[in-house]
Coordinates of C-alpha atoms in Angstrom, one line a residue:
M1 CA 73.4 76.0 122.6
N2 CA 71.0 75.3 119.7
N3 CA 72.1 74.8 116.3
Q4 CA 71.1 78.2 115.2
D5 CA 73.5 79.7 117.6
V6 CA 76.2 77.5 117.0
L7 CA 75.9 78.3 113.4
M8 CA 76.0 81.9 114.1
D9 CA 79.0 81.7 116.4
C10 CA 81.0 79.5 114.0
A11 CA 80.2 81.8 111.1
L12 CA 81.2 84.8 113.1
T13 CA 84.6 83.2 113.9
L14 CA 85.4 82.4 110.3
F15 CA 84.0 85.7 108.9
S16 CA 86.2 87.6 111.4
Q17 CA 89.3 85.5 110.6
R18 CA 89.1 85.5 106.7
G19 CA 86.3 87.8 105.7
Y20 CA 82.8 86.9 104.5
D21 CA 83.7 86.1 100.8
A22 CA 86.5 83.8 101.7
V23 CA 84.2 81.4 103.7
G24 CA 81.9 78.9 102.1
V25 CA 78.7 77.2 103.6
Q26 CA 80.4 73.8 103.6
E27 CA 83.2 75.1 105.9
I28 CA 80.6 76.8 108.2
V29 CA 78.6 73.6 108.5
E30 CA 81.7 71.4 109.2
T31 CA 82.9 73.8 111.7
A32 CA 79.6 73.8 113.4
G33 CA 79.1 70.1 113.2
V34 CA 75.8 70.3 111.3
T35 CA 74.7 69.5 107.7
K36 CA 73.8 72.2 105.0
P37 CA 70.1 71.4 105.2
T38 CA 70.3 72.6 108.9
L39 CA 71.9 75.8 107.8
Y40 CA 69.2 76.3 105.1
H41 CA 66.6 75.4 107.4
Y42 CA 67.4 78.3 109.9
F43 CA 68.8 80.9 107.4
D44 CA 67.8 79.9 103.8
S45 CA 71.4 80.9 102.6
K46 CA 74.8 82.0 103.7
R47 CA 73.5 85.8 103.3
G48 CA 70.6 85.0 105.5
L49 CA 73.1 83.7 108.1
L50 CA 75.1 86.7 107.8
D51 CA 72.0 89.1 108.1
A52 CA 70.9 87.1 111.2
L53 CA 74.3 87.4 112.8
L54 CA 74.4 91.2 112.0
R55 CA 71.1 91.8 113.8
R56 CA 72.0 90.0 116.6
E57 CA 75.2 91.8 117.2
A58 CA 74.8 95.1 115.7
S59 CA 71.6 95.7 117.7
Q60 CA 73.7 95.5 120.7
L61 CA 76.3 97.9 119.4
L62 CA 73.5 100.4 118.2
A63 CA 71.9 100.2 121.6
A64 CA 75.1 101.1 123.4
I65 CA 76.1 104.0 121.4
K66 CA 72.4 105.4 121.2
K67 CA 72.5 105.6 125.1
A68 CA 76.0 106.9 125.4
S69 CA 75.8 109.5 122.8
I70 CA 72.8 111.4 124.3
Y71 CA 73.9 114.9 124.3
E72 CA 73.3 116.5 127.9
G73 CA 75.2 119.9 127.4
N74 CA 78.8 118.8 127.6
L75 CA 80.3 117.7 124.3
V76 CA 83.5 116.5 125.7
L77 CA 81.7 114.3 128.1
T78 CA 79.4 112.9 125.7
L79 CA 82.1 112.1 123.2
E80 CA 84.1 110.4 125.9
K81 CA 80.9 108.4 126.9
T82 CA 80.3 107.5 123.1
C83 CA 84.1 106.5 122.7
K84 CA 84.1 104.2 125.7
A85 CA 80.8 102.6 124.5
Y86 CA 82.4 101.7 121.2
F87 CA 85.5 100.5 123.0
A88 CA 83.8 98.4 125.4
F89 CA 81.7 96.9 122.7
A90 CA 84.7 96.0 120.7
S91 CA 86.6 94.7 123.7
Q92 CA 83.7 92.3 124.5
H93 CA 82.8 91.5 120.7
T94 CA 86.2 91.5 119.1
N95 CA 85.3 88.9 116.4
F96 CA 82.2 90.9 115.5
Y97 CA 84.1 94.2 115.3
Q98 CA 86.8 92.6 113.2
M99 CA 84.2 91.3 110.8
H100 CA 82.3 94.7 111.0
L101 CA 85.4 96.7 109.9
S102 CA 86.3 94.2 107.2
M103 CA 82.8 94.4 105.8
Y104 CA 82.5 98.2 106.1
F105 CA 85.7 98.7 104.1
S106 CA 85.1 96.0 101.5
P107 CA 84.2 97.1 98.0
P108 CA 81.0 99.1 97.9
K109 CA 79.1 96.7 95.6
S110 CA 80.3 93.5 97.5
E111 CA 77.6 91.4 99.4
A112 CA 79.5 92.0 102.5
N113 CA 79.5 95.9 102.1
L114 CA 75.7 95.7 101.3
A115 CA 74.9 93.7 104.4
I116 CA 76.7 96.0 106.8
R117 CA 75.7 99.4 105.0
P118 CA 72.4 99.9 106.9
Y119 CA 74.3 99.4 110.3
G120 CA 76.9 101.9 109.3
K121 CA 74.3 104.4 108.2
E122 CA 72.5 104.1 111.6
Q123 CA 76.0 104.6 113.5
F124 CA 76.4 107.8 111.3
K125 CA 72.9 108.9 111.9
I126 CA 73.4 108.6 115.6
L127 CA 76.6 110.6 115.8
S128 CA 75.3 113.2 113.4
S129 CA 72.6 113.7 115.6
L130 CA 74.8 114.1 118.5
F131 CA 76.5 117.0 116.7
I132 CA 73.3 118.5 115.6
Q133 CA 72.2 118.8 119.2
A134 CA 75.5 120.1 120.3
A135 CA 75.4 122.9 117.8
E136 CA 72.5 124.5 119.8
D137 CA 75.3 125.2 122.3
H138 CA 78.4 125.5 119.9
G139 CA 77.2 127.4 116.9
N140 CA 80.5 126.7 115.0
L141 CA 79.3 123.0 114.8
R142 CA 76.2 124.1 112.7
G143 CA 76.2 122.6 109.2
R144 CA 79.3 120.5 109.8
H145 CA 77.4 117.5 111.6
D146 CA 78.0 115.2 108.9
R147 CA 81.7 115.8 108.7
Y148 CA 82.2 115.7 112.4
A149 CA 80.3 112.2 112.6
A150 CA 82.5 110.9 110.1
G151 CA 85.7 112.1 111.5
F152 CA 84.8 111.0 115.1
L153 CA 83.7 107.5 113.8
G154 CA 87.0 107.3 111.8
S155 CA 89.0 108.2 114.9
I156 CA 87.2 105.4 116.9
N157 CA 87.5 102.8 114.3
A158 CA 91.2 103.5 113.7
M159 CA 91.9 103.1 117.5
I160 CA 89.8 99.9 117.5
G161 CA 91.7 98.6 114.4
L162 CA 95.0 99.3 116.3
Y163 CA 93.5 97.4 119.3
L164 CA 92.5 94.4 117.1
N165 CA 95.9 94.2 115.7
N166 CA 97.5 94.1 119.3
K167 CA 99.0 97.6 119.0
F168 CA 97.6 98.6 122.4
E169 CA 94.8 98.2 124.8
L170 CA 91.4 100.3 124.7
S171 CA 92.1 102.2 128.1
D172 CA 90.6 105.5 129.6
E173 CA 93.8 107.1 128.4
V174 CA 93.2 106.0 124.9
V175 CA 89.5 107.3 125.1
F176 CA 90.9 110.8 126.4
N177 CA 93.5 110.9 123.8
T178 CA 91.1 110.0 121.0
V179 CA 88.6 112.6 122.0
H180 CA 91.2 115.1 122.8
Q181 CA 92.8 114.7 119.3
F182 CA 89.4 114.8 117.6
M183 CA 88.5 118.1 119.4
H184 CA 91.7 119.8 119.2
G185 CA 93.6 118.4 116.3
I186 CA 97.3 117.1 116.3
F187 CA 98.9 120.3 117.6
S188 CA 97.2 120.5 121.1

């Protein structure tokens, strides 16, 4: 692995464990076994390192959910595929997803939130588009796509948060229950 990858991997581990704001450049370079000038050579700043890390990791997440959320006439099946894509990504990239959630729910004007916001907006756009497409077959969805996208993403992130806190595994049963509860509510 080259120094650039080592720096990103070390930063990812530290950011996921303690949050972006709690980790300094000195700690990152010491953990990576390089000097500050090396970090600045590749990334210009701590924020530059974060941006590179987000591009590398979030692009994989976005590609997975774009592919899974293509609506082909069956909303439940599409939601299950989308949920599975999120769960698979979170299972394979636990450090990134932990960091992602902490940044997404950090204060709105914080550097961490500002950095993750474009990726959150893109996820929301993908899911909103799914519900817009499904509204062609399900008229009761019309005009509610943003609320459904937010609710579905919230359900997914709640389950992933529980997984990250060792409450359960992200199984096919959890996929089914997450989609079922989203589609039918808690009384079904």
